Coordinates of C-alpha atoms and ligand atoms in Angstrom, one line a residue:
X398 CA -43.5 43.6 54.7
X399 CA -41.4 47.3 54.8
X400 CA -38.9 47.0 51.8
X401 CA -35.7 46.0 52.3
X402 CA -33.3 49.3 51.2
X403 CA -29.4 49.2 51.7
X404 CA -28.2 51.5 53.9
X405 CA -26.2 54.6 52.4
X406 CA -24.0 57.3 52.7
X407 CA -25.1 60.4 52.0
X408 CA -24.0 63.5 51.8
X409 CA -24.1 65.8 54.7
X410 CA -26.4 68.2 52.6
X411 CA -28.7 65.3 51.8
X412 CA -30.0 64.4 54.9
X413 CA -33.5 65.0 53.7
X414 CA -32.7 62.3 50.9
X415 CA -33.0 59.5 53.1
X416 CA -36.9 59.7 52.8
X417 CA -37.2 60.0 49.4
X418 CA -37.6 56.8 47.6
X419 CA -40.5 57.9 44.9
X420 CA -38.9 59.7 42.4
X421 CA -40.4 61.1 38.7
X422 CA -37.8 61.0 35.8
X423 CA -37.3 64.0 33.9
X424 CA -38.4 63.8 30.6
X425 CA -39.0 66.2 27.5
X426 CA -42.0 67.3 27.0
X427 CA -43.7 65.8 29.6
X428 CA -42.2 66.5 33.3
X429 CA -42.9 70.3 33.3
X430 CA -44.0 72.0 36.8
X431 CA -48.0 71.4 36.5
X432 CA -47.1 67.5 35.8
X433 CA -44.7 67.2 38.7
X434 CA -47.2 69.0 40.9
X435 CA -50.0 66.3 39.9
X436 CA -47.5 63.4 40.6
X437 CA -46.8 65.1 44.2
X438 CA -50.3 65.1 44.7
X439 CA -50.1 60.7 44.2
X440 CA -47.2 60.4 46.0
X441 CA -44.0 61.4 43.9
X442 CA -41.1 62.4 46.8
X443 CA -39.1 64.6 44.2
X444 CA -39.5 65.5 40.6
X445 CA -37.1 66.5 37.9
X446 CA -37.8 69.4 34.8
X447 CA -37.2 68.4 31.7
X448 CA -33.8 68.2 30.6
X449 CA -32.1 71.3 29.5
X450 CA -29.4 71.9 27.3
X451 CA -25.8 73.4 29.0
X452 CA -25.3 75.6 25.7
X453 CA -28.5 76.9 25.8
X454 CA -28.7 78.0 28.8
X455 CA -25.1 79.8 28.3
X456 CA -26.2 81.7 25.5
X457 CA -29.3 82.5 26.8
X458 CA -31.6 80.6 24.5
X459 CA -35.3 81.7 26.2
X460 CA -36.6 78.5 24.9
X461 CA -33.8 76.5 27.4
X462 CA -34.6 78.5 30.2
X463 CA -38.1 78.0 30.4
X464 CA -37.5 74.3 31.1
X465 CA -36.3 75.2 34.9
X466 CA -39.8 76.0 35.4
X467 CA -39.2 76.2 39.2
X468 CA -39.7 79.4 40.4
X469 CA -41.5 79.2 43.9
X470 CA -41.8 75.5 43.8
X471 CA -42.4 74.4 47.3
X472 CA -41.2 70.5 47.1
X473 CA -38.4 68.8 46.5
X474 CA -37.0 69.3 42.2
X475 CA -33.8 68.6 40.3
X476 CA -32.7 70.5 37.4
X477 CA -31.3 68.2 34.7
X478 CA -28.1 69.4 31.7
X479 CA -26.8 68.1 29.0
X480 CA -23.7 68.7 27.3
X481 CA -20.3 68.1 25.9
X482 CA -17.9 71.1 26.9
X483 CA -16.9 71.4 30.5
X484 CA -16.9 75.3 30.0
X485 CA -20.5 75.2 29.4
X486 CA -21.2 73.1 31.6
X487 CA -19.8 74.8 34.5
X488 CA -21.1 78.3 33.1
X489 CA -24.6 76.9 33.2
X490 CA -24.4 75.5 36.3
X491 CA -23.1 78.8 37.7
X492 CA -25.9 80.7 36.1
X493 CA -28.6 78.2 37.5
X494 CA -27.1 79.0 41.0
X495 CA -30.0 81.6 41.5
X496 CA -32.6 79.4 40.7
X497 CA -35.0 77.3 43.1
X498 CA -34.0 73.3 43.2
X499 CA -32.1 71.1 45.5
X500 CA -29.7 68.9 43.2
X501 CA -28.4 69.5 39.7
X502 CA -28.5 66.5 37.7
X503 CA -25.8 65.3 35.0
X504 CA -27.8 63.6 32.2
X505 CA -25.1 61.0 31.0
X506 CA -28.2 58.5 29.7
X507 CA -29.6 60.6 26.8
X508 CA -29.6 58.1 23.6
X509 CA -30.4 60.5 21.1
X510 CA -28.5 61.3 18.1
X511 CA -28.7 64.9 18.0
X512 CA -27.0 64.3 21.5
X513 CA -25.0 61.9 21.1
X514 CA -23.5 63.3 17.9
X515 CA -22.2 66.0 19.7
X516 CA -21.0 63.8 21.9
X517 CA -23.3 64.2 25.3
X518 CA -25.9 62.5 26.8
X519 CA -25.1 58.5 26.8
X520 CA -22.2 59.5 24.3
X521 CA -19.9 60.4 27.3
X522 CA -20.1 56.6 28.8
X523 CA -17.2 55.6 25.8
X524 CA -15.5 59.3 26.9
X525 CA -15.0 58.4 30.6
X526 CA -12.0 61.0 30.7
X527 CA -14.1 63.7 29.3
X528 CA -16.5 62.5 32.1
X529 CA -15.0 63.1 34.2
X530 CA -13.2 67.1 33.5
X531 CA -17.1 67.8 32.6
X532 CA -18.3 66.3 36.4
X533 CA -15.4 68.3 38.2
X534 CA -16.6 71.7 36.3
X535 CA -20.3 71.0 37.1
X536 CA -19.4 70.0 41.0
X537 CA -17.0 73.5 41.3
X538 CA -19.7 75.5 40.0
X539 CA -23.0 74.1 41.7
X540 CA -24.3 76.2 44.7
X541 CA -26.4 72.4 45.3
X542 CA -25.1 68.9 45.2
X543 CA -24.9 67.4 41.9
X544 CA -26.3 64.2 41.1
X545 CA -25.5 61.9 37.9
X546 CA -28.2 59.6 35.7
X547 CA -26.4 57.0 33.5
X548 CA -26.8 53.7 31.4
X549 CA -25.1 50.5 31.8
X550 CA -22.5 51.3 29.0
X551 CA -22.7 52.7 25.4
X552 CA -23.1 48.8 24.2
X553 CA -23.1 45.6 25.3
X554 CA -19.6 45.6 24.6
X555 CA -18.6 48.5 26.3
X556 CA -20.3 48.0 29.9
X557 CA -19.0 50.1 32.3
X558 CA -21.3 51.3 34.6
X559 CA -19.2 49.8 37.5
X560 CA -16.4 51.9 36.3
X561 CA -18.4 54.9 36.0
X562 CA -20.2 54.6 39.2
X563 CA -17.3 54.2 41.4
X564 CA -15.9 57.6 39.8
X565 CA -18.9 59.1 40.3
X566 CA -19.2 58.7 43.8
X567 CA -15.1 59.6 44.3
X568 CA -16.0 63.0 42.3
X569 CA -19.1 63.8 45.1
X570 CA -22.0 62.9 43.4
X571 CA -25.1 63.1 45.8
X572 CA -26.3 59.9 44.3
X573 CA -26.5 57.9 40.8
X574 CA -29.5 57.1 39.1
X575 CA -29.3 54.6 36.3
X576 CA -31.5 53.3 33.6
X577 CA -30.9 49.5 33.1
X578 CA -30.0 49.4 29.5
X579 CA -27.3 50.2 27.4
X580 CA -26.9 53.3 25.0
X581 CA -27.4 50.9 22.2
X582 CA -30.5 49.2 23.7
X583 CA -32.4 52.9 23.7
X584 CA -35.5 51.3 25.1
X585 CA -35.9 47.9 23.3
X586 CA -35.3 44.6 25.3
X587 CA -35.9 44.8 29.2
X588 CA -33.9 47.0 31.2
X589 CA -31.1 44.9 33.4
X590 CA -32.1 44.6 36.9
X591 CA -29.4 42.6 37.8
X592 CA -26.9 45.3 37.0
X593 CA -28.9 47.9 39.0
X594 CA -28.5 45.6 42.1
X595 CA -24.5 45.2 41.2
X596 CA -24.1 49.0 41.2
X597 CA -26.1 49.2 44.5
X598 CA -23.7 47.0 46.0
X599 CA -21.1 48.3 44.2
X600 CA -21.6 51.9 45.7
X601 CA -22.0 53.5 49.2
X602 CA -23.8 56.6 47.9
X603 CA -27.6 55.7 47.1
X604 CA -28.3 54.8 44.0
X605 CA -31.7 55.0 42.1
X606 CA -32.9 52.6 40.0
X607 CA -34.7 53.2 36.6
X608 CA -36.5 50.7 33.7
X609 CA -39.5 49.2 33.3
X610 CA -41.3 50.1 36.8
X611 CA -44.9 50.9 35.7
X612 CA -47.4 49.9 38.5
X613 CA -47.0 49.4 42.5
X614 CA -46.1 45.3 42.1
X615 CA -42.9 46.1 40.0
X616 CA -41.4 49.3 42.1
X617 CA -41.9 46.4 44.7
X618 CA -40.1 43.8 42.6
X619 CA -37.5 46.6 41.3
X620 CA -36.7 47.4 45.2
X621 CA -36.9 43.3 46.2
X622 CA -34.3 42.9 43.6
X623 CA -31.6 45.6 43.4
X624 CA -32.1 47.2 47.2
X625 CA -32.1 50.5 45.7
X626 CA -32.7 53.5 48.1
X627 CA -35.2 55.1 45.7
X628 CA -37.2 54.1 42.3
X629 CA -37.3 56.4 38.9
X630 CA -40.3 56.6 37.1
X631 CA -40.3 57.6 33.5
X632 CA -43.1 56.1 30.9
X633 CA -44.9 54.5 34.0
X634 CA -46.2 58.2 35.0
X635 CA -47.1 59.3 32.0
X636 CA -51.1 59.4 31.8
X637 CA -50.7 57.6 34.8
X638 CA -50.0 60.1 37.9
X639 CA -51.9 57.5 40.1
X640 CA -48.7 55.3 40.2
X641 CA -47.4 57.1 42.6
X642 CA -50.5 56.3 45.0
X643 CA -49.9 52.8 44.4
X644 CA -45.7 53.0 45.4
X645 CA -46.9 55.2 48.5
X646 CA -49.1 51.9 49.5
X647 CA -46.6 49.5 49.0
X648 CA -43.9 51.9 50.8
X649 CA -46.6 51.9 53.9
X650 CA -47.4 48.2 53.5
X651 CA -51.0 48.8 52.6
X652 CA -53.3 48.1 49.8
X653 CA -53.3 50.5 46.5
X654 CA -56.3 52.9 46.7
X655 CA -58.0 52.9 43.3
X656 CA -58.7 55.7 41.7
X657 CA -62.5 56.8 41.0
X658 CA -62.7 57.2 37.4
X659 CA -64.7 61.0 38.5
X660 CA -61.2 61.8 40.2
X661 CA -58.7 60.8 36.9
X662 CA -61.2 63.1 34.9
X663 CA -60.9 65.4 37.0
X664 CA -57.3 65.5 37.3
X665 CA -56.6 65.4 33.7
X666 CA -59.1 69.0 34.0
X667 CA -56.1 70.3 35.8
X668 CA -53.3 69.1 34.4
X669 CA -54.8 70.3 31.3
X670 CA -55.5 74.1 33.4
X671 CA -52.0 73.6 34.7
X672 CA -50.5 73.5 30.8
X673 CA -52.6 75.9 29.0
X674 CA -51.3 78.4 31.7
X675 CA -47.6 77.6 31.4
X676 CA -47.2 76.6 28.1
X677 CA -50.5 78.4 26.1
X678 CA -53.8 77.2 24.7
X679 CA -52.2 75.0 21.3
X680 CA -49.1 74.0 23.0
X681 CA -50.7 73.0 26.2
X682 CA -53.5 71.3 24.4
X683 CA -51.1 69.0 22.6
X684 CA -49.2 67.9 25.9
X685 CA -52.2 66.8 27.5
X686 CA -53.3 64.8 24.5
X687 CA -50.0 62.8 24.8
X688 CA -50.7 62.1 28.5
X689 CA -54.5 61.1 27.8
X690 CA -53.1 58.1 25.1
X691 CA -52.4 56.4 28.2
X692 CA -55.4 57.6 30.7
X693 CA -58.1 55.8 31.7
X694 CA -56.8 52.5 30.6
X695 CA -59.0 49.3 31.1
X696 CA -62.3 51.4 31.2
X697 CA -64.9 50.0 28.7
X698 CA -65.3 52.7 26.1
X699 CA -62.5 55.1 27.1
X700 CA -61.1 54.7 23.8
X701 CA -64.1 56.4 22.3
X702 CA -63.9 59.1 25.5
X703 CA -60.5 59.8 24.0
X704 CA -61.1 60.3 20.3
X705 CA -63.3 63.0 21.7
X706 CA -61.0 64.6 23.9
X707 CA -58.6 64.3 20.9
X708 CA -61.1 65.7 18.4
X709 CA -62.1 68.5 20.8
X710 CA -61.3 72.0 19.1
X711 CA -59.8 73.7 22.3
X712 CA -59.0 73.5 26.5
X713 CA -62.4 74.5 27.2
X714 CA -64.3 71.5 24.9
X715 CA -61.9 69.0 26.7
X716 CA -62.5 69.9 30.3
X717 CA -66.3 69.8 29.4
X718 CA -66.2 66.6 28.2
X719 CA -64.0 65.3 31.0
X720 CA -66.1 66.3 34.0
X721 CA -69.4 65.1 31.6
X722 CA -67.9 62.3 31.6
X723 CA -66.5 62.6 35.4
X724 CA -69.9 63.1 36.5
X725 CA -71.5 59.9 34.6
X726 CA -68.7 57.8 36.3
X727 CA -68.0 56.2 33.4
X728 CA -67.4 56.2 30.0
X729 CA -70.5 53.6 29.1
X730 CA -72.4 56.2 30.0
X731 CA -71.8 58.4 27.3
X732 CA -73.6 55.9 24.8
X733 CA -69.9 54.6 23.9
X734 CA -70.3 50.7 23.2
X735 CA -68.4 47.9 25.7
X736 CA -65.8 46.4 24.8
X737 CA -64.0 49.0 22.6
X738 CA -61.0 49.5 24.8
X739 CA -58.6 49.4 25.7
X740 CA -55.2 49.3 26.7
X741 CA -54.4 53.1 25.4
X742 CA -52.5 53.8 22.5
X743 CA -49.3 51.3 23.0
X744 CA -46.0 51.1 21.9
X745 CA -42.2 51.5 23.4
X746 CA -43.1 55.1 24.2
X747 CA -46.7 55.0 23.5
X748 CA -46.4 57.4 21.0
X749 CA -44.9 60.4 23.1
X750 CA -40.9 60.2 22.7
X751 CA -40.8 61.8 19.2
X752 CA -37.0 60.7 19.5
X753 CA -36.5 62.9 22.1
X754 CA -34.2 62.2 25.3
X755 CA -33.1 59.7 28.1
Ligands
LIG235 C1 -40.6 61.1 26.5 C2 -39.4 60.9 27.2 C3 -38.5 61.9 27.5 C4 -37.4 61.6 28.2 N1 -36.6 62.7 28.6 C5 -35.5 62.5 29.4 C6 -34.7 63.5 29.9 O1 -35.0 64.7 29.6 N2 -33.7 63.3 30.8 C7 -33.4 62.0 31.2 O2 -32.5 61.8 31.9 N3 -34.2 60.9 30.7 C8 -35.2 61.2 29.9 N4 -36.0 60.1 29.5 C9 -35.7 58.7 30.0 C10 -36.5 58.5 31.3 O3 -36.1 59.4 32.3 C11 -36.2 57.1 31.8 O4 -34.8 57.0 32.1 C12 -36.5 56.0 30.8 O5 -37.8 56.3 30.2 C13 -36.6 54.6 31.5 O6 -37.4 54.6 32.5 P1 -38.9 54.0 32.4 O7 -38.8 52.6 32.0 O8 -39.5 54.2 33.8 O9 -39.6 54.8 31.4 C14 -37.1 60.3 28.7 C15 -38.0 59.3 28.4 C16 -39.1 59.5 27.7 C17 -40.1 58.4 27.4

């Protein structure tokens, strides 16, 4: 059965959105340009960079600007800010006008405290009037439509997501993503599908729903439920490209390929080609190894496979053991005993948030 979307307005420069519905979250550290090119390759419509800080990019920090890592990317990308001041906010908007993407996204979901203490991210939620002046400066200063990602509220005293959406859309956001918990929440409990549906009826403009999607079943659930035009994926991609294979299937109604063990290694050989060119040999090399704590989950022995990748000295000693590996079809037959794994290394973030953003 096709799912069941509401139909929405968009904006006149958003035609193409009405096909996108598989979307991959930014997220520090993690959604850099080799990722999102992998997560293409499964399925992912559109993909976001990392989020990047408004300040930093108005003062020029080189460490900021290498998050918009979009240069010549030839598929659909957001670029996500943070911030507090409306001035730098709209100067950083104006300086990304040159740069390749198609919206500019308003992170207004970040739980962090070394956000939220100066008062961006999720912060703004209990600022609605400050909000708002920042959303006006972005949307002035944007050569592309600006989009807005939010929580339900700061706390569960303090929802307002109905409040904030509806201003949203009167201020000409493309569309609204939002992540079903509260500020407070960060990412214990379950995120609130209930309220996602509210704010898709709630608003005309599409609105994307984010939380606890991680395999084809749920986006199907997540859709079922709320009648959301499209579907984030944050935690559910990471290590995990392949998720985006199984949304494509149930998008065209068809049963989820599975992925050959062979192919996953050899995919993680060029995600982990993709970050030693962008980000260097060490840094690149530590990225991958937060991806493969959540790879190859459910295979007999892949827990040994990734002590091995983990203990492997450089780029080259991974990829060598990956397509080893690859080529045996299966971690067994390395000599690793059965029954070792293996759900991957688990946890609310599975080890890779390092109290970073939302
Ligand atoms: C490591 C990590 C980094 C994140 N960074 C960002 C970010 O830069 N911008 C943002 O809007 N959300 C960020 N998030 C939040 C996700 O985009 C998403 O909203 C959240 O994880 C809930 O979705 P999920 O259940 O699919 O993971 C991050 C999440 C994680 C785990």
């Amino acid at each position: 059965m096709p799912l069941d979307r509401k139909p929405v307005r968009l904006d006149p420069r958003l035609t193409w959105f009405s096909g996108v519905h598989r979307l991959l979250s930014p997220m520090a550290g993690v959604t850099d340009r080799p990722f999102r090119d992998i997560c293409r390759r499964f399925g992912a419509d559109m993909g976001f960079c990392e989020f990047a800080s408004a300040s930093g990019l108005t003062y020029g920090g080189e460490a900021t600007w290498k998050l918009v890592d979009t240069e010549g990317e030839d598929a659909l990308v957001g670029v996500q800010i943070f911030g507090n001041d409306p001035g730098h906010m709209a100067g950083a908007a104006r300086l990304l006008g040159d740069r390749r993407m198609d919206v500019l996204d308003i992170n207004f979901g970040c739980p962090a405290k070394k956000v939220v203490k100066k008062c961006g991210g999720s912060a703004l939620l209990a600022d609605v009037p400050l909000l708002e002046r920042i959303v006006k400066a972005v949307v002035e200063s944007s050569a592309v439509p600006v989009t807005a990602k939010i929580r339900t509220g700061w706390d569960e005293d303090s929802v307002n997501y109905r409040e904030v959406g509806l201003l949203l859309q009167e201020l000409g956001m493309g569309w609204v993503t939002m992540h079903g918990r509260t500020r407070s929440q960060k990412f214990s409990g379950q995120a609130d599908w209930d309220r996602i549906a509210d704010l898709v009826e709630t608003l005309d403009i599409p609105v994307i729903g984010n939380g606890d999607v991680v395999d084809g079943a749920s986006y199907r659930a997540m859709v079922e439920h709320t009648r959301c035009h499209g579907v984030m994926i944050g935690r559910g991609a990471i290590g995990n490209p392949w998720i985006f294979a199984e949304m494509t299937a149930v998008d065209e109604d068809r049963e989820a390929p599975s992925i050959p063990f062979a192919e996953m290694c050899e995919v993680t050989c060029d995600h982990i080609r993709g970050e030693v060119a962008q980000r260097g040999e060490n840094q690149g090399c530590l990225v991958v190894r937060k991806h493969i704590a959540r790879t190859f989950r459910g295979y007999p022995g892949a827990a040994a496979l990734r002590k091995e990748l983990y203990a492997a000295p450089d780029s080259s000693t991974m990829m060598a053991i990956l397509t080893e590996a690859g080529a045996l079809g299966d971690p067994r037959l390395m000599g690793v005993a059965v029954g070792e794994d293996d759900a991957g290394e688990s946890g609310d973030q599975g080890g890779i948030r390092g109290g970073s953003a939302d």
